[in-house]
């Protein structure tokens, strides 16, 4: 069975304990590789390597760093088929989705920040000819980059690319549930002789080693994407140490369909927003608000499409949904469906684990599930489920839907469907979330400020915002 290795100081190494944890293939429910069960010593070794490498890496030219990151991007493309298969096997997502989204985006992240750094500039404040202030933007040190399991390589590279481009070094901690593509990335780095210590990847259980990384005195920057609870815990450790922190957390995103929406487009998008990646995207539109006048017609059209979604072997290109990421997560999602039923939720379709005969019988499949008749303020409609579960909520008018949409503790993203552009702008302005789409969902421009309000996060990533986060501004004032 393949043993994944840590990547520290340019070398692929075992964890210092020599212990491993099982890595499951969600499609079959079987263990297929082993993940290093790292400990404090491994984190210390990685931070030391990164801190040492920072002395030289932070002084390299932008062009040098840009060229190296471009090289990494090309290598990801060269190894894309291996990465696609690995991402699907580790996470349960259809290979077709990894081919369309995850792996192209991983190389794109490197290309994007490799070029962005060449165009990054800072400010000058002229005091009417009496003095000049100019702002330097300097790399900070070792960045702790912690990423989740839902878009494993996509989100890992979204952090490490800007951190490295800006001249920091990195200790990355991928999710222990989906470590494989990070491991392949580290093998690629070793193959192209990436400078030792600049990027380090330590695998292991977040709750066991995370605090050593986020609380280490030599990691002045912490960039985290994951659940709100974990984010709160990390903030509790890093904030009193005055570290720079970026937190990209959970969401319970409203998808609002007005009666005047383009009906067919809104139905298609509602299905996509509800079930892509088995509903395991922080931006999924898991609360679907439909205006009264079209509620029944929309529900019928939606159910027709949902009933045609195919769930099964992620390797089969005909599948729309694969497996959810783990047995534990599957049981959590199913328990939310049970809870919904208990409080009067009407399961319109799905609602159960899906068993696939043969080799995949123990895989973690869930039927795409649509539920109605739940109060907008019940727990199921307030807490993130992060699975293929969509709830339908009718609404009367703008005021009512805005109140319901804003009622959760989250504020990550929202979609609004209407052909009335003034209404679209008005509702977008009233929605409390970091990202609002009008007549679309998940249309991403990597330059935009991306992040959440309320308990969906702190700070913004994307474009120059990422480069600003990963640099420290220093103002120099010259008296003329
Ligand atoms: P999680 O919070 O359980 O884990 C995320 C990462 O944190 C993992 O690598 C884990 O090992 C690590 N971790 C766990 N405990 C830690 C600790 N004490 N210190 C440091 N690191 C620790 O999240 P998950 O279940 O992997 O991912 C799902 C969550 O991520 C969902 O809530 C989803 O909404 C969120 N998410 C948010 C975004 C966004 O951009 N806002 C994107 C994707 C996922």
XYZ file of C-alpha atoms and ligand atoms in Angstrom:
524
model
C 0.000 0.000 0.000
C 1.349 3.412 -0.948
C 2.818 5.406 1.915
C 2.483 9.160 1.525
C 5.476 11.175 2.680
C 5.999 14.606 4.149
C 7.995 17.107 2.086
C 10.450 18.944 4.286
C 13.506 20.929 3.232
C 13.299 19.607 -0.327
C 13.132 15.952 0.733
C 10.324 13.423 0.823
C 10.493 11.970 4.322
C 8.555 9.759 6.726
C 6.996 11.364 9.765
C 9.318 11.298 12.748
C 6.991 8.908 14.623
C 6.941 6.471 11.703
C 3.198 6.098 12.314
C 0.500 6.283 9.658
C -3.232 6.802 9.438
C -5.516 5.106 6.934
C -6.562 6.925 3.779
C -9.922 5.784 2.388
C -11.226 5.747 -1.136
C -14.775 7.104 -0.620
C -15.993 5.434 -3.815
C -15.344 1.958 -2.383
C -15.040 2.615 1.348
C -11.686 0.813 1.296
C -8.291 1.935 2.620
C -5.942 2.457 -0.300
C -2.982 4.430 1.061
C -1.411 5.599 4.297
C -0.956 9.153 5.536
C 1.911 10.175 7.837
C 0.663 10.715 11.370
C 2.977 13.672 11.929
C 3.675 15.287 15.253
C 5.228 18.423 16.730
C 8.744 17.391 15.654
C 7.703 17.291 11.994
C 6.075 20.711 12.236
C 9.197 22.108 13.926
C 11.461 20.627 11.259
C 9.299 22.104 8.484
C 9.101 25.548 10.091
C 12.852 25.553 10.660
C 13.485 24.645 7.023
C 11.042 27.295 5.829
C 12.511 29.945 8.113
C 16.023 29.205 6.911
C 14.931 29.235 3.259
C 13.128 32.544 3.800
C 16.469 34.311 4.228
C 17.367 33.697 0.582
C 13.930 33.206 -1.060
C 12.657 36.577 0.192
C 15.584 38.247 -1.573
C 15.098 36.623 -4.954
C 13.721 38.702 -7.803
C 10.049 38.609 -8.687
C 11.000 37.332 -12.127
C 12.915 34.403 -10.610
C 9.966 33.405 -8.434
C 7.551 33.916 -11.281
C 9.559 31.644 -13.586
C 9.721 28.896 -10.968
C 5.981 29.042 -10.298
C 5.292 28.939 -14.049
C 7.439 25.834 -14.220
C 5.412 24.254 -11.458
C 2.202 25.117 -13.344
C 3.521 23.430 -16.495
C 4.474 20.343 -14.518
C 0.985 20.142 -13.018
C -0.351 20.178 -16.572
C 2.101 17.466 -17.567
C 0.932 15.295 -14.652
C -2.713 16.293 -14.955
C -4.104 12.835 -15.735
C -2.395 11.347 -12.669
C -3.649 14.249 -10.547
C -7.225 13.948 -11.856
C -7.379 10.253 -11.038
C -5.798 10.836 -7.627
C -8.144 13.697 -6.705
C -11.186 11.665 -7.605
C -9.975 8.566 -5.766
C -9.087 10.551 -2.641
C -12.206 12.703 -2.495
C -14.944 10.695 -4.221
C -15.702 13.418 -6.759
C -16.300 12.429 -10.387
C -13.100 12.338 -12.426
C -14.943 14.460 -14.979
C -15.267 17.238 -12.384
C -11.607 17.024 -11.357
C -10.732 17.212 -15.076
C -12.960 20.230 -15.660
C -12.379 22.174 -12.439
C -9.910 21.029 -9.789
C -6.721 20.257 -11.641
C -6.864 22.976 -14.330
C -7.518 25.471 -11.543
C -4.483 24.244 -9.578
C -2.101 25.054 -12.432
C -4.059 28.242 -13.154
C -3.502 29.374 -9.548
C 0.257 29.171 -10.045
C 0.136 30.906 -13.426
C -2.171 33.607 -12.111
C 0.008 34.579 -9.133
C 3.271 34.035 -11.056
C 2.146 36.818 -13.391
C 0.278 38.903 -10.782
C 3.478 39.424 -8.782
C 5.111 41.014 -11.838
C 2.344 43.652 -11.896
C 2.051 44.210 -8.168
C 2.767 47.791 -7.180
C 2.387 49.894 -4.074
C 1.293 53.385 -3.173
C 2.898 56.793 -3.047
C 1.426 59.691 -1.072
C 2.700 63.124 -2.079
C 2.433 65.825 0.658
C 2.053 68.748 -1.733
C 5.724 68.699 -2.650
C 6.908 68.987 0.980
C 7.422 65.294 1.490
C 6.843 61.970 -0.173
C 5.544 58.795 1.406
C 6.123 55.564 -0.401
C 4.956 52.179 0.772
C 7.118 49.114 0.559
C 5.439 45.712 0.417
C 7.758 43.167 1.967
C 7.413 39.396 2.377
C 6.764 38.465 5.987
C 8.209 35.026 6.731
C 6.825 31.522 6.981
C 3.168 31.208 5.991
C 1.121 28.422 7.558
C -1.338 27.372 4.839
C -4.112 25.017 5.942
C -6.650 23.664 3.474
C -9.795 21.474 3.516
C -10.826 18.296 1.700
C -13.530 19.504 -0.672
C -11.296 21.045 -3.354
C -7.965 19.664 -2.181
C -5.316 20.762 -4.692
C -7.363 23.723 -5.944
C -7.519 25.352 -2.503
C -4.021 24.355 -1.398
C -2.482 26.008 -4.460
C -4.773 29.039 -4.079
C -2.843 29.755 -0.868
C 0.678 28.623 -1.561
C 0.931 30.309 -4.989
C 0.444 33.909 -3.717
C 2.452 33.216 -0.551
C 5.449 32.024 -2.559
C 5.072 34.648 -5.309
C 5.193 37.378 -2.666
C 8.493 36.013 -1.327
C 7.329 34.086 1.737
C 8.114 30.476 2.397
C 5.377 27.991 3.282
C 4.510 25.151 5.584
C 1.313 23.666 4.180
C -1.020 21.282 6.006
C -3.447 19.631 3.562
C -6.511 17.866 4.870
C -5.669 14.422 6.245
C -8.818 13.182 4.484
C -7.481 14.089 1.012
C -3.674 14.234 1.087
C -2.814 12.556 -2.214
C -2.617 15.422 -4.719
C -0.574 17.505 -2.270
C 1.802 14.549 -2.091
C 2.014 14.372 -5.893
C 2.703 18.131 -5.914
C 5.568 17.589 -3.481
C 6.966 14.842 -5.732
C 6.800 17.291 -8.641
C 8.668 19.894 -6.567
C 11.342 17.332 -5.733
C 11.606 16.388 -9.417
C 12.191 19.953 -10.583
C 14.585 20.716 -7.715
C 12.377 23.375 -6.221
C 14.644 25.260 -3.779
C 14.756 23.275 -0.497
C 12.668 24.612 2.362
C 10.683 27.100 0.269
C 7.605 24.883 0.201
C 7.117 22.268 2.901
C 4.109 19.974 3.196
C 3.347 18.214 6.467
C 0.540 15.665 6.544
C -1.380 14.592 9.597
C -4.378 15.064 11.818
C -5.396 18.714 12.039
C -6.553 18.587 15.649
C -3.249 16.959 16.648
C -0.667 19.067 14.801
C -2.604 22.172 13.774
C -1.953 24.083 17.000
C 1.801 23.499 16.720
C 1.721 25.130 13.294
C -0.655 28.038 13.935
C 0.847 28.691 17.381
C 4.486 28.408 16.299
C 6.438 31.570 17.026
C 7.999 31.419 13.552
C 4.775 31.338 11.499
C 3.691 34.998 11.458
C 1.023 34.396 8.778
C -1.825 31.902 8.936
C -4.055 31.327 5.940
C -6.865 28.884 6.684
C -9.776 27.503 4.676
C -12.153 25.133 6.407
C -15.009 24.963 8.873
C -16.150 27.901 11.027
C -15.511 26.015 14.277
C -11.911 25.241 13.308
C -11.464 28.840 12.145
C -12.625 30.101 15.524
C -10.178 27.785 17.275
C -7.292 28.922 15.051
C -8.163 32.592 15.571
C -8.045 31.934 19.329
C -4.458 30.748 19.005
C -3.090 33.074 16.329
C -4.797 36.359 17.254
C -3.228 36.818 20.714
C 0.129 36.284 18.985
C -0.780 39.174 16.612
C -0.319 37.042 13.520
C -1.765 38.019 10.188
C -4.729 35.702 9.657
C -7.003 35.005 6.752
C -9.998 32.757 7.429
C -12.196 31.350 4.651
C -14.964 29.483 6.435
C -18.353 27.870 6.016
C -21.466 29.069 4.238
C -25.214 28.488 4.025
C -25.809 30.332 0.843
C -29.158 31.573 -0.433
C -30.149 31.115 -4.042
C -33.055 33.496 -4.717
C -35.334 32.994 -7.708
C -37.817 35.779 -8.478
C -40.942 35.144 -10.548
C -39.500 37.255 -13.372
C -36.313 35.162 -13.672
C -35.314 33.384 -16.846
C -37.016 30.168 -15.739
C -34.958 27.529 -17.521
C -31.626 29.123 -16.670
C -32.634 29.493 -13.035
C -33.659 25.824 -12.797
C -30.415 24.636 -14.402
C -28.330 26.819 -12.105
C -30.277 25.807 -8.998
C -29.409 22.153 -9.694
C -25.760 23.011 -10.324
C -25.535 25.195 -7.230
C -27.154 22.529 -5.089
C -25.362 19.384 -6.173
C -21.984 20.122 -7.774
C -19.204 18.209 -6.030
C -21.953 16.347 -4.087
C -22.968 19.660 -2.529
C -19.551 19.948 -0.913
C -18.564 23.425 -2.079
C -18.551 26.260 0.426
C -20.394 28.344 -2.195
C -23.188 25.846 -2.881
C -26.634 27.417 -2.982
C -28.126 25.077 -0.407
C -31.139 27.254 0.484
C -33.317 27.775 -2.579
C -35.815 30.627 -2.184
C -38.553 30.605 -4.834
C -41.157 33.347 -5.250
C -44.725 32.195 -4.512
C -46.111 32.750 -8.032
C -43.728 30.229 -9.621
C -43.092 27.950 -6.634
C -45.032 24.885 -7.798
C -43.936 25.149 -11.428
C -40.301 25.677 -10.425
C -40.394 22.791 -7.961
C -41.725 20.451 -10.646
C -39.065 21.461 -13.188
C -36.325 21.213 -10.560
C -37.387 17.752 -9.409
C -37.485 16.552 -12.989
C -33.845 17.554 -13.421
C -32.717 16.275 -10.023
C -34.321 12.889 -10.651
C -32.150 12.563 -13.766
C -28.870 13.138 -11.884
C -26.751 10.013 -11.946
C -24.932 8.997 -8.764
C -22.218 6.380 -8.902
C -18.686 5.365 -9.778
C -16.606 8.581 -9.961
C -14.493 7.001 -12.701
C -17.538 6.710 -14.954
C -17.827 9.874 -17.037
C -21.604 9.490 -17.178
C -21.979 10.256 -13.458
C -23.087 13.643 -12.155
C -22.340 12.870 -8.521
C -19.747 10.586 -6.974
C -19.323 9.687 -3.310
C -19.182 12.115 -0.387
C -15.793 12.350 1.228
C -15.974 9.965 4.187
C -18.205 7.626 6.141
C -18.300 10.090 9.004
C -19.375 12.892 6.693
C -21.980 10.688 4.998
C -23.501 9.855 8.382
C -23.512 13.530 9.340
C -25.364 14.485 6.151
C -27.852 11.615 6.568
C -28.472 12.640 10.185
C -29.403 16.153 8.991
C -31.929 14.619 6.593
C -33.394 12.572 9.470
C -33.560 15.722 11.565
C -35.365 17.515 8.737
C -37.950 14.715 8.560
C -38.487 14.819 12.320
C -39.446 18.472 12.257
C -41.903 18.046 9.407
C -39.653 18.396 6.376
C -41.146 16.871 3.261
C -38.555 14.865 1.291
C -39.452 15.490 -2.334
C -36.712 13.294 -3.745
C -33.743 11.343 -2.397
C -33.156 11.252 1.337
C -31.159 8.033 1.547
C -27.747 6.500 1.231
C -27.353 4.986 -2.206
C -25.946 1.490 -2.358
C -24.114 0.475 -5.495
C -23.923 -3.242 -6.124
C -20.503 -4.841 -6.592
C -17.103 -3.461 -5.602
C -18.497 -0.093 -4.598
C -21.105 -1.443 -2.190
C -19.365 0.136 0.809
C -18.880 3.516 -0.898
C -20.324 6.679 0.612
C -23.057 7.656 -1.835
C -26.058 9.816 -1.018
C -29.075 10.412 -3.246
C -29.497 14.045 -4.292
C -32.083 15.241 -1.821
C -34.652 18.027 -2.050
C -36.668 19.019 1.021
C -39.540 21.486 1.483
C -41.798 22.585 4.282
C -39.075 23.574 6.726
C -39.130 26.911 8.564
C -36.399 29.224 7.291
C -35.036 29.594 10.814
C -34.839 25.891 11.782
C -31.400 24.373 12.352
C -31.423 22.515 9.015
C -31.879 25.846 7.234
C -29.384 27.682 9.407
C -26.423 25.288 9.726
C -24.140 24.152 6.943
C -24.842 20.558 5.859
C -22.203 20.411 3.119
C -23.791 17.568 1.200
C -26.246 16.918 -1.663
C -29.189 18.418 0.199
C -31.242 21.325 -1.089
C -34.101 22.953 0.815
C -36.892 24.881 -0.905
C -38.374 27.946 0.757
C -41.185 29.983 -0.808
C -41.254 33.767 -0.430
C -43.705 36.588 -1.002
C -41.606 39.650 -1.810
C -38.185 41.252 -1.743
C -38.341 42.314 1.871
C -39.259 38.878 3.123
C -36.608 37.051 1.117
C -33.866 39.479 2.125
C -34.696 38.918 5.793
C -34.704 35.151 5.395
C -31.532 35.129 3.260
C -29.672 37.196 5.858
C -30.957 35.210 8.832
C -28.012 32.795 9.200
C -24.733 33.409 10.983
C -22.957 32.932 7.642
C -22.352 35.421 4.842
C -20.256 33.777 2.164
C -22.150 33.951 -1.138
C -25.603 34.412 -2.672
C -27.246 34.138 -6.080
C -30.167 36.183 -7.339
C -32.190 35.300 -10.418
C -34.300 38.082 -11.954
C -34.634 39.764 -15.333
C -35.254 43.080 -13.576
C -31.792 44.595 -13.309
C -32.805 47.256 -10.779
C -34.215 44.589 -8.512
C -31.047 42.555 -8.959
C -28.891 45.486 -7.834
C -31.223 46.351 -4.971
C -31.262 42.835 -3.543
C -27.502 42.390 -4.095
C -26.912 45.549 -2.055
C -29.095 44.261 0.780
C -27.623 40.750 1.008
C -24.952 40.357 3.661
C -22.387 38.188 1.939
C -18.924 38.612 0.492
C -19.881 37.417 -2.997
C -23.190 37.948 -4.822
C -24.003 36.555 -8.255
C -26.852 37.847 -10.389
C -28.264 35.329 -12.874
C -25.388 32.904 -12.391
C -23.495 30.885 -9.802
C -19.798 30.156 -9.248
C -18.573 32.368 -12.051
C -15.097 33.137 -10.727
C -12.663 35.825 -11.737
C -9.456 35.235 -9.804
C -8.884 38.991 -9.440
C -11.964 39.718 -7.335
C -11.897 40.071 -3.533
C -13.115 36.676 -2.380
C -14.220 35.926 1.175
C -17.033 35.926 3.654
C -18.874 38.233 6.021
C -20.062 37.339 9.519
C -18.977 33.808 10.515
C -17.958 32.930 6.958
C -14.561 34.428 7.467
C -12.119 37.222 7.985
C -10.251 38.963 5.180
C -10.357 38.645 1.422
C -8.302 36.531 -0.961
C -7.868 36.869 -4.711
C -5.753 38.935 -7.077
C -3.766 41.706 -5.425
C -5.742 41.175 -2.189
C -3.860 37.886 -1.721
C -0.537 39.575 -2.457
C -1.399 42.337 0.021
C -2.240 39.742 2.646
C 1.033 37.922 2.115
C 3.126 41.123 2.375
C 3.658 43.666 5.114
C 3.270 47.331 4.146
C 5.993 49.656 5.362
C 5.705 53.379 4.803
C 8.814 55.483 4.222
C 8.442 59.271 4.500
C 11.053 61.533 2.878
C 11.130 65.220 3.769
C 11.982 67.257 0.723
P -12.038 21.475 8.803
O -12.146 22.786 9.469
O -12.422 20.258 9.555
O -10.535 21.212 8.321
C -9.844 22.083 7.479
C -8.362 21.907 7.676
O -8.031 22.318 8.995
C -7.868 20.473 7.548
O -6.613 20.470 6.921
C -7.725 20.037 8.987
O -6.775 19.025 9.171
C -7.247 21.319 9.613
N -7.435 21.436 11.070
C -8.316 20.796 11.868
N -8.140 21.196 13.145
C -7.149 22.107 13.147
C -6.512 22.876 14.151
N -6.855 22.794 15.441
N -5.523 23.713 13.797
C -5.151 23.827 12.499
N -5.709 23.116 11.499
C -6.692 22.260 11.825
O -12.845 21.613 7.441
P -13.141 20.481 6.367
O -14.180 19.581 6.932
O -11.861 19.929 5.857
O -13.770 21.363 5.181
C -15.109 21.682 5.076
C -15.358 23.109 5.530
O -14.546 24.010 4.790
C -16.775 23.560 5.270
O -17.247 24.252 6.393
C -16.647 24.492 4.085
O -17.667 25.453 3.976
C -15.334 25.108 4.352
N -14.773 25.689 3.126
C -14.720 27.047 3.002
C -14.250 27.623 1.833
C -14.186 29.122 1.652
O -13.541 29.570 0.707
N -14.828 29.911 2.487
C -13.803 26.797 0.798
C -13.878 25.421 0.961
C -14.352 24.872 2.133
